[in-house]
PDB file of C-alpha atoms in Angstrom:
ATOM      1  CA  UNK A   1      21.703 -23.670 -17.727  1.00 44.00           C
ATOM      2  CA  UNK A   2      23.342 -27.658 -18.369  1.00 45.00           C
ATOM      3  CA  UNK A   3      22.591 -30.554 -15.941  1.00 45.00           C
ATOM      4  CA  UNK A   4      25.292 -31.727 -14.655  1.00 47.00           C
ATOM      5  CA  UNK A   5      26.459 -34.866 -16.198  1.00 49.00           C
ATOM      6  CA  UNK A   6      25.137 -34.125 -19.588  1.00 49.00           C
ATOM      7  CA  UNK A   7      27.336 -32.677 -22.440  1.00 51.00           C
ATOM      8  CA  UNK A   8      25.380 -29.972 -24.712  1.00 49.00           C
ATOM      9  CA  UNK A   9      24.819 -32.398 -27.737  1.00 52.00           C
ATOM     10  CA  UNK A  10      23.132 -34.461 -25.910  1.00 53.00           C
ATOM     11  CA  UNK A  11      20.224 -32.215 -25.218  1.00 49.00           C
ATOM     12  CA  UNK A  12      18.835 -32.920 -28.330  1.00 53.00           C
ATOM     13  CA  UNK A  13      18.486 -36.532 -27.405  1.00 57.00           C
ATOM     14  CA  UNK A  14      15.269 -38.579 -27.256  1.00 58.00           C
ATOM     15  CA  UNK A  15      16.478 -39.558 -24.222  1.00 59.00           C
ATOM     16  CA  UNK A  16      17.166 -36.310 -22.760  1.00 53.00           C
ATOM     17  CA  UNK A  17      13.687 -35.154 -22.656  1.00 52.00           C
ATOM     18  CA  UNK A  18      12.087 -38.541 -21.931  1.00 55.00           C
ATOM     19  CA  UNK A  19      14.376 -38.914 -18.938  1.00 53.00           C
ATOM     20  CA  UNK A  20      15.351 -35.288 -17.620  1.00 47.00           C
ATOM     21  CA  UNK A  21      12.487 -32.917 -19.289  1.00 49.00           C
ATOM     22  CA  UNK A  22       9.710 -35.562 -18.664  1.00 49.00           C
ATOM     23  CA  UNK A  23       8.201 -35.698 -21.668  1.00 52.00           C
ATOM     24  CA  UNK A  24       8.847 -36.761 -25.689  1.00 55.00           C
ATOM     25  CA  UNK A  25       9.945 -34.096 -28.106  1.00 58.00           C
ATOM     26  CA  UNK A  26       6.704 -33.084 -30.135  1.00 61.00           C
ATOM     27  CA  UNK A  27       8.663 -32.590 -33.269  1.00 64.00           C
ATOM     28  CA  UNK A  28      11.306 -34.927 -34.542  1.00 70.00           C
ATOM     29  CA  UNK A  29      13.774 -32.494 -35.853  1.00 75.00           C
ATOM     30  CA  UNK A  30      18.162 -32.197 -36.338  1.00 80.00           C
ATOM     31  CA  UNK A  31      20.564 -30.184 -36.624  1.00 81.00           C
ATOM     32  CA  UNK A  32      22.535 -31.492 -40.282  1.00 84.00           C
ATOM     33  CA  UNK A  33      26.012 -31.135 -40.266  1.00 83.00           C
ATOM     34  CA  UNK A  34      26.257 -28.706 -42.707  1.00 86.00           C
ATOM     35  CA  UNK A  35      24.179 -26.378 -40.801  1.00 84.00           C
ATOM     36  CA  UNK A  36      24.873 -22.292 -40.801  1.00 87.00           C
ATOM     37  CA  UNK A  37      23.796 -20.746 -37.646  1.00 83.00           C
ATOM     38  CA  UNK A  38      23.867 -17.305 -40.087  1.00 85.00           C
ATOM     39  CA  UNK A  39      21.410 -18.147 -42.580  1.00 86.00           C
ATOM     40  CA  UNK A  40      17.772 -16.973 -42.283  1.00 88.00           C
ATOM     41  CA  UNK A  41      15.229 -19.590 -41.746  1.00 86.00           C
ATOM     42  CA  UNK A  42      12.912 -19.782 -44.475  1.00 86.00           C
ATOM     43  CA  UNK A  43      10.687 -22.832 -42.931  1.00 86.00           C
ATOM     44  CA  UNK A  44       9.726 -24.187 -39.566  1.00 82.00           C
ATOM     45  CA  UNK A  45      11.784 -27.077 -39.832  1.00 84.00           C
ATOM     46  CA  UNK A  46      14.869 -24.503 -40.046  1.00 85.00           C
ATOM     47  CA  UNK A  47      13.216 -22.211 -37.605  1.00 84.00           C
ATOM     48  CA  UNK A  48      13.558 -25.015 -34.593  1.00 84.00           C
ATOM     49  CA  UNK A  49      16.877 -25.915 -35.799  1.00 83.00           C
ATOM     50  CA  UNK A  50      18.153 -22.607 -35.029  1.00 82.00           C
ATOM     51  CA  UNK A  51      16.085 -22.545 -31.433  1.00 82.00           C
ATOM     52  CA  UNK A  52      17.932 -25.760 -30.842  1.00 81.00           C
ATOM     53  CA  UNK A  53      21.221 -24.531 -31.941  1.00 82.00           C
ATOM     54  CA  UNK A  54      20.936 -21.347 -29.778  1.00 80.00           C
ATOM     55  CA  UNK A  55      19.943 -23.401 -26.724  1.00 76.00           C
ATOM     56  CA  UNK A  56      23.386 -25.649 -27.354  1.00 76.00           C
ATOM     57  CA  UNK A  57      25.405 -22.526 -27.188  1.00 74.00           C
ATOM     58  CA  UNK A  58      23.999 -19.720 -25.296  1.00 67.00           C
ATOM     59  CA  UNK A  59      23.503 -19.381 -21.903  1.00 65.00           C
ATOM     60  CA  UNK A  60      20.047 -19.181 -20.232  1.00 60.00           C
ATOM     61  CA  UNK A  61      21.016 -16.215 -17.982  1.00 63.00           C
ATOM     62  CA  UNK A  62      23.359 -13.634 -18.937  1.00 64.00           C
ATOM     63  CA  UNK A  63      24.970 -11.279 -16.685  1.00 68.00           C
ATOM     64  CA  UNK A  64      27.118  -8.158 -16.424  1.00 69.00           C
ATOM     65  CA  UNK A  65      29.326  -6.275 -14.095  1.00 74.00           C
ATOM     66  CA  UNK A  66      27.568  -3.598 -12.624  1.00 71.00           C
ATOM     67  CA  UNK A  67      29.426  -0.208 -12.903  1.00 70.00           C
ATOM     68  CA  UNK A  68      28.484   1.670  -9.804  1.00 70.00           C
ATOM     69  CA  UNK A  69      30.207   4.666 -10.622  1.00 69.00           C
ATOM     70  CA  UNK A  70      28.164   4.843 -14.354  1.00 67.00           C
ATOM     71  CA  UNK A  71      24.500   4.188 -12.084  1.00 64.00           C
ATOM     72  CA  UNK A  72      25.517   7.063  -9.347  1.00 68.00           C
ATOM     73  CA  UNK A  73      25.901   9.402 -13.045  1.00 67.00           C
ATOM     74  CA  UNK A  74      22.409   9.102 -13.479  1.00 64.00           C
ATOM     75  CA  UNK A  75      20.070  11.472 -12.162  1.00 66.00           C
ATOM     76  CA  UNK A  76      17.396  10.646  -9.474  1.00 64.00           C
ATOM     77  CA  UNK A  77      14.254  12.207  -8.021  1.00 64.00           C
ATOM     78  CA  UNK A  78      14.568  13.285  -5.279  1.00 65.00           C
ATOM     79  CA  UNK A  79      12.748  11.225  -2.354  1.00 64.00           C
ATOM     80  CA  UNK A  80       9.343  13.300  -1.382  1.00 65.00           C
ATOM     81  CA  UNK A  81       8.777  12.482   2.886  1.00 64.00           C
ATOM     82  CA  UNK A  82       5.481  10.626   3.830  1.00 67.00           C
ATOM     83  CA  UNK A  83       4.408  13.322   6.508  1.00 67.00           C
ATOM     84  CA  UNK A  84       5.903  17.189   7.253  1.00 72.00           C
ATOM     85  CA  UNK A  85       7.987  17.066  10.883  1.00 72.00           C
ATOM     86  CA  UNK A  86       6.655  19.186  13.268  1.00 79.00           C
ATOM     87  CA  UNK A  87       8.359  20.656  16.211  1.00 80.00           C
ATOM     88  CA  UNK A  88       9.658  18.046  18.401  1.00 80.00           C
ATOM     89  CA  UNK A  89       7.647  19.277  21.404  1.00 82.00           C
ATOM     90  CA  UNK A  90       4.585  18.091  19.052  1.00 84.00           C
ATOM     91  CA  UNK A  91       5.173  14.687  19.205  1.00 85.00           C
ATOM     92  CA  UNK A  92       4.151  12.085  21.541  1.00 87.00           C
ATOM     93  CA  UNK A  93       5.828   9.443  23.073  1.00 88.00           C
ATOM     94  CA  UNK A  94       5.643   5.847  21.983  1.00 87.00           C
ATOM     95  CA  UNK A  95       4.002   4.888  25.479  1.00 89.00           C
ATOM     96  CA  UNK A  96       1.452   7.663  24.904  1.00 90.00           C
ATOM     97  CA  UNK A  97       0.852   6.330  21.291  1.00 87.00           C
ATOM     98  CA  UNK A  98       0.357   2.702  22.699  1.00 87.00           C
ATOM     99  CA  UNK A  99      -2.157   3.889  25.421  1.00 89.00           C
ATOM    100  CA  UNK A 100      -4.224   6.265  22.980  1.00 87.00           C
ATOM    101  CA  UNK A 101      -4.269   2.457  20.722  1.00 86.00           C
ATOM    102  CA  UNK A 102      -5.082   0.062  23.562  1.00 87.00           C
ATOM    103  CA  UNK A 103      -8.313   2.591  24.398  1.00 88.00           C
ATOM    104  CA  UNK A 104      -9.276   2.813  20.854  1.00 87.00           C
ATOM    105  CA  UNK A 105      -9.528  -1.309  20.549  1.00 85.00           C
ATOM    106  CA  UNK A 106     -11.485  -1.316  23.520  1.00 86.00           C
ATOM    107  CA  UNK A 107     -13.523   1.547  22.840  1.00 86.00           C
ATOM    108  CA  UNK A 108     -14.005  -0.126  19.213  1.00 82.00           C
ATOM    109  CA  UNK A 109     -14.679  -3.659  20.245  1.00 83.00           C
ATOM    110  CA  UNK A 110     -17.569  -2.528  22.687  1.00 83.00           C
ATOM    111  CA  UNK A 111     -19.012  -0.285  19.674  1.00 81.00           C
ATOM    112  CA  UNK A 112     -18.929  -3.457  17.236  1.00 76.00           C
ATOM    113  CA  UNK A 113     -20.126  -5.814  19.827  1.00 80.00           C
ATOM    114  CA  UNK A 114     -24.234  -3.196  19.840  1.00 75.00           C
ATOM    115  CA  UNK A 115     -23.767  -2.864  16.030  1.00 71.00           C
ATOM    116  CA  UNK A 116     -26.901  -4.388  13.872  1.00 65.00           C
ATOM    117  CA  UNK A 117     -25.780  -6.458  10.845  1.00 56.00           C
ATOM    118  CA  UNK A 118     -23.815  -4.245   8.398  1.00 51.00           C
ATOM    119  CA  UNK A 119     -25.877  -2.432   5.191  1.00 49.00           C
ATOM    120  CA  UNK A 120     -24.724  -2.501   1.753  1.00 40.00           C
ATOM    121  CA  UNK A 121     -26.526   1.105   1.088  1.00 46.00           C
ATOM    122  CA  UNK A 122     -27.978   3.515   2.760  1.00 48.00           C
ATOM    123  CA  UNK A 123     -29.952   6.648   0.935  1.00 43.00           C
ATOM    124  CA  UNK A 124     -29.318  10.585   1.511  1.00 50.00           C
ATOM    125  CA  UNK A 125     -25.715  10.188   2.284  1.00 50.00           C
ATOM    126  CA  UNK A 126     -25.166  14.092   1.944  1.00 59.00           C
ATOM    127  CA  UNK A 127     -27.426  14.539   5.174  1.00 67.00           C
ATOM    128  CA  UNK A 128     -24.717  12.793   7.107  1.00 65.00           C
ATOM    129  CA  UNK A 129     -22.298  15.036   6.053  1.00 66.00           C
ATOM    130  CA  UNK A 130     -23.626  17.948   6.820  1.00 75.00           C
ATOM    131  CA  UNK A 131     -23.978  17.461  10.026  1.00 81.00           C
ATOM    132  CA  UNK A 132     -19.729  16.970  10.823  1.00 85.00           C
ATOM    133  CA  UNK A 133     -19.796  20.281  11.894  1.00 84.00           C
ATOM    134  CA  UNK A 134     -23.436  21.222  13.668  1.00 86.00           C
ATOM    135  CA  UNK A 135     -23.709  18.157  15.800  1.00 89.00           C
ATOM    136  CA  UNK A 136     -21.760  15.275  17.510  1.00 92.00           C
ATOM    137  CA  UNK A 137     -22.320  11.890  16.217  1.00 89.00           C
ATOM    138  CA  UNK A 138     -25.092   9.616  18.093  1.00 85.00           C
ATOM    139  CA  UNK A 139     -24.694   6.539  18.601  1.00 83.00           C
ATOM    140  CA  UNK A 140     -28.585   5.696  17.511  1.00 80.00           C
ATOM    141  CA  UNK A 141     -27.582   7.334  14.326  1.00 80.00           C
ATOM    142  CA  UNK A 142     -24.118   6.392  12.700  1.00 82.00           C
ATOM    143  CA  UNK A 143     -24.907   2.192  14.148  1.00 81.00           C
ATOM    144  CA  UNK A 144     -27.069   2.074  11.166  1.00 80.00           C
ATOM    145  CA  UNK A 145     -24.499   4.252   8.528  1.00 81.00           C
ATOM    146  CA  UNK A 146     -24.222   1.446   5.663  1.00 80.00           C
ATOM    147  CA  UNK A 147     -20.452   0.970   4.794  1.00 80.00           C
ATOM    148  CA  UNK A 148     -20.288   2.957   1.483  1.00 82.00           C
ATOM    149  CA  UNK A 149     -21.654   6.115   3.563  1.00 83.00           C
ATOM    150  CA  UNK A 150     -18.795   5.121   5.907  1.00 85.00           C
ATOM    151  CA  UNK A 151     -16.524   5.456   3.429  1.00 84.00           C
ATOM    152  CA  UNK A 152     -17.694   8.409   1.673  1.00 85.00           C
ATOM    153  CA  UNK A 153     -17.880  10.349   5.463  1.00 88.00           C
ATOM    154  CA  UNK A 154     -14.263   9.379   5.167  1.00 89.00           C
ATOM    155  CA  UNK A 155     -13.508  10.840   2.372  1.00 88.00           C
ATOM    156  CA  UNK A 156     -15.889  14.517   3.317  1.00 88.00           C
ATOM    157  CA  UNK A 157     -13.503  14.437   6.308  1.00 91.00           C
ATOM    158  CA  UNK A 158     -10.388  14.503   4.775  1.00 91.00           C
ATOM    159  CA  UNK A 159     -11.868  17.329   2.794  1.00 89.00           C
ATOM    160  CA  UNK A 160     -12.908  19.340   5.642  1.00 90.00           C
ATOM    161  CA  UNK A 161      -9.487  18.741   7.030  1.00 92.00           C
ATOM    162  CA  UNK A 162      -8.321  21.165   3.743  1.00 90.00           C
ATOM    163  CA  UNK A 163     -10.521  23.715   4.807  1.00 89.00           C
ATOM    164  CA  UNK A 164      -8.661  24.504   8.176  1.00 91.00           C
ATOM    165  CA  UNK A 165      -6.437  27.593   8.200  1.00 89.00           C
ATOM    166  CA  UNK A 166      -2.939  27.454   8.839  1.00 87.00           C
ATOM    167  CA  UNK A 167      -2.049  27.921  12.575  1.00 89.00           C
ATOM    168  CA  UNK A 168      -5.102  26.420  13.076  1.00 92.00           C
ATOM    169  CA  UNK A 169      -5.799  22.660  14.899  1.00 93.00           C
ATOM    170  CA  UNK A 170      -9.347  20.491  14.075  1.00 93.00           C
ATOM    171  CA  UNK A 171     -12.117  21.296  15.448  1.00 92.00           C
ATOM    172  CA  UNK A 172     -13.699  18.833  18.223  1.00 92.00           C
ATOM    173  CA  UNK A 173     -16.705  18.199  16.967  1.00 92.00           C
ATOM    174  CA  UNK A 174     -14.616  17.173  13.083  1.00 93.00           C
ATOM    175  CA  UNK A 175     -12.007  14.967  15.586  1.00 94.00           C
ATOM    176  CA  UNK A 176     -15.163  13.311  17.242  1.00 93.00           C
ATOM    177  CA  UNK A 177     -16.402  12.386  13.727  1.00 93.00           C
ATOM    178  CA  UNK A 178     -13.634  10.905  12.997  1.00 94.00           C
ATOM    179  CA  UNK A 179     -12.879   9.140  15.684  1.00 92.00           C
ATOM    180  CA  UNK A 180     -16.354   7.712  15.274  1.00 91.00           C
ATOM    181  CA  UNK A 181     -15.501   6.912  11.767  1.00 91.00           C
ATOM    182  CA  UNK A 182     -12.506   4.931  12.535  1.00 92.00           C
ATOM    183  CA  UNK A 183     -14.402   2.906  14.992  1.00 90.00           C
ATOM    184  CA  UNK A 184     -17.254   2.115  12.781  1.00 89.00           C
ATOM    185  CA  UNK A 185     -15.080   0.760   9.267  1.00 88.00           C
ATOM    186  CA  UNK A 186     -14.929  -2.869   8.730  1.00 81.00           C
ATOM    187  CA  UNK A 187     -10.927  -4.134   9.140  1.00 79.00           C
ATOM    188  CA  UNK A 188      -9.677  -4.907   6.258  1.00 80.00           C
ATOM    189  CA  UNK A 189     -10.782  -1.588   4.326  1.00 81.00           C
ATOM    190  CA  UNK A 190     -11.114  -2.112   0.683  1.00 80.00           C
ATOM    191  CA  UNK A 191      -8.097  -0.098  -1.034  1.00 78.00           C
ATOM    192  CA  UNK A 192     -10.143   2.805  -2.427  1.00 76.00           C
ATOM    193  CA  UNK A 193     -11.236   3.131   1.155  1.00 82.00           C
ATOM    194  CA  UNK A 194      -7.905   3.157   3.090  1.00 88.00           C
ATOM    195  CA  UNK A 195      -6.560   5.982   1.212  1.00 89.00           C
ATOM    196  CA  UNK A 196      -9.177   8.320   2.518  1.00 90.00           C
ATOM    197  CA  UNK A 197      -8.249   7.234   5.848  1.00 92.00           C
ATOM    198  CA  UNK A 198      -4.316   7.664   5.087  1.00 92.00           C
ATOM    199  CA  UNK A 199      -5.388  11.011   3.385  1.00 92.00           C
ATOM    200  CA  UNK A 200      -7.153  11.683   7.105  1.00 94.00           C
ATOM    201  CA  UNK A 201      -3.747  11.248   8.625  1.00 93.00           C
ATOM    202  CA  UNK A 202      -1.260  12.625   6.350  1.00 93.00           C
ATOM    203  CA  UNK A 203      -3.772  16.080   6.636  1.00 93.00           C
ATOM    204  CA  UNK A 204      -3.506  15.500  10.600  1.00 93.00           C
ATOM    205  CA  UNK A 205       0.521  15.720   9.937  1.00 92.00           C
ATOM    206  CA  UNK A 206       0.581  18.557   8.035  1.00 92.00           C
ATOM    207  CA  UNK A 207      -2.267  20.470  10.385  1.00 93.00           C
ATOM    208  CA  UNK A 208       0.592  19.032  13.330  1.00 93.00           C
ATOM    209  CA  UNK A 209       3.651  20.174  11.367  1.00 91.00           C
ATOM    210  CA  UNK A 210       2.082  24.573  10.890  1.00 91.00           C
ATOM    211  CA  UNK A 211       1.249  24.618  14.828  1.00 92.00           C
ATOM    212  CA  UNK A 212       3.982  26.905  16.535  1.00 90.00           C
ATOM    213  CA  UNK A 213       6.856  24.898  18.880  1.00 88.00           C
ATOM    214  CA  UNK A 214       4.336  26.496  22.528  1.00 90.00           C
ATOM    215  CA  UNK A 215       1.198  25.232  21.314  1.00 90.00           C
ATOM    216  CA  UNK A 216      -1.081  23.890  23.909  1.00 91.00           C
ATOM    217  CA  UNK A 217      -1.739  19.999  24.056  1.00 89.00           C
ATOM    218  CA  UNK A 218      -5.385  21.217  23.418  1.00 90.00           C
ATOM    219  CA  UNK A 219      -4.240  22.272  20.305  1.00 91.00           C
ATOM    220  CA  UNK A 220      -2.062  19.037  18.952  1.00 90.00           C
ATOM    221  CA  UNK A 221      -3.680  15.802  21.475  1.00 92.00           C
ATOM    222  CA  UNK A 222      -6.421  14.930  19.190  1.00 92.00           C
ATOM    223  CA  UNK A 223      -4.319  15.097  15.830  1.00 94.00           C
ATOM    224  CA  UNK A 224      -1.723  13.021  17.521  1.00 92.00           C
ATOM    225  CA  UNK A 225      -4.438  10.411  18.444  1.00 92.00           C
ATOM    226  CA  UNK A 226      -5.924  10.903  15.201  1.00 93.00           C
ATOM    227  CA  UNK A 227      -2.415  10.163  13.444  1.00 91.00           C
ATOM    228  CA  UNK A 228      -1.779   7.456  16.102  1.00 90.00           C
ATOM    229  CA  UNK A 229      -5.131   5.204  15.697  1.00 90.00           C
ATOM    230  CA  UNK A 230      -5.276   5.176  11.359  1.00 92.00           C
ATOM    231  CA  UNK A 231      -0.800   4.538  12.051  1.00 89.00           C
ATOM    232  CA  UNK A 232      -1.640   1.678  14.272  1.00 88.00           C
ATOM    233  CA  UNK A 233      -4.633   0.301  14.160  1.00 87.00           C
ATOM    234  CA  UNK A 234      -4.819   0.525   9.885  1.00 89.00           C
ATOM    235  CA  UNK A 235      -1.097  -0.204   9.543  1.00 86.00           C
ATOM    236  CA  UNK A 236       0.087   3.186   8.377  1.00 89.00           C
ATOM    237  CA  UNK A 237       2.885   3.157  10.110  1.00 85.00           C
ATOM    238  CA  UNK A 238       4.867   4.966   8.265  1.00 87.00           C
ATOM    239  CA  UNK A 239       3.031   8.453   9.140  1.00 86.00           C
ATOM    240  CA  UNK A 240       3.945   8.041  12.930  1.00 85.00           C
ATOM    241  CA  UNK A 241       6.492  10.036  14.505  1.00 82.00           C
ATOM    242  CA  UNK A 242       7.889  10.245  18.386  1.00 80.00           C
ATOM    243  CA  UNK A 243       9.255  12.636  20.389  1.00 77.00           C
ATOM    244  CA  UNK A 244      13.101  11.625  21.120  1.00 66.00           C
TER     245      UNK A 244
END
């Protein structure tokens, strides 16, 4: 790159770095006249005459024409989609999606507003777990889950969403969990703990995407809200879908 103004031999100039650069030149070194750009250095001195040489009479950026027709020759993977399409008479609408959001902020915001002051650990985090499918979550009970048992019920949820059979939608008392989960996690989620909750939604998608096209809403309403809340609330957005 030159300044304007300045012809290339004068960048070797006291004056050019005092004035331009800012600063003196910490070694006082020139090029001799009788210099060969092609001989090997064999000392310092030589070394920075060559680094000064090459910054006379190379540019600092160097570009080339790009040969679109050479790039398209190269082979590319192909693009794998964020979430399986289901049957269009799956998805919701985009005012269904925003009403299913504004109740899960308020419906969140009333259940942070009774918590008690967040624990960093809680023991027998397995007990919790076992209950995703015997019982509905109490109130009493998951306001004093610590944060890392939060996260880990995250990720036994996304696991239990493997074990459904194909055909198959989540049962209420796993949705309920989850829902409770959602409400419960701390905004901003640490990134070990957000891809539990993507994994959540991405299994949701693909639970969505083996229903048949006459499924009952009973069947595909909670894994649309499910989908819709960890989409919009914990800006996954790319994992939401609407119905044209």
């Amino acid at each position: 790159m030159m300044f304007e103004g300045i012809e290339s031999d004068e960048y070797d100039s006291d004056e050019f770095y005092e004035e331009v650069i800012g600063c003196k030149k910490c070694c006082a070194v020139e090029l001799p006249d009788d210099f060969d750009p092609n001989k090997p250095p064999t000392t310092g001195e030589e070394y920075l005459q060559h680094v000064m040489y090459e910054t006379q009479n190379y540019k600092a950026i160097s570009t080339d024409t790009v040969l679109k027709k050479k790039v398209n020759e190269f082979p590319l993977l192909p693009e794998e989609p964020t979430y399986i399409v289901p049957e269009s008479s799956l998805l919701p609408s985009r005012e269904w999606n925003e009403q299913k959001l504004a109740e899960f902020i308020k419906f969140r915001k009333y259940i942070h507003s009774k918590l008690p002051p967040p624990h960093l650990r809680t023991a027998g985090d397995g007990m919790w777990m076992k209950k995703i499918d015997v019982e509905y979550p109490k109130f009493s009970v998951v306001s004093k889950l610590s944060l890392s048992t939060l996260a880990n019920l995250s990720e036994a949820l996304a696991d239990r969403l493997d074990d459904i059979k194909r055909g198959h939608t989540i049962p209420d008392k796993v949705s309920v969990w989850i829902y409770t989960v959602l409400a419960l996690l701390q905004v901003p989620l640490l990134a070990s703990d957000i891809g539990s909750v993507r994994l959540i939604a991405k299994r949701c998608t693909e639970l969505r995407a083996q229903l048949p096209a006459d499924a009952s809403a009973e069947m595909y309403n909670n894994l649309n809200f499910i989908i819709c809340i960890i989409g919009l609330c914990f800006n996954q957005g790319d994992l939401i879908s609407y119905a044209d």
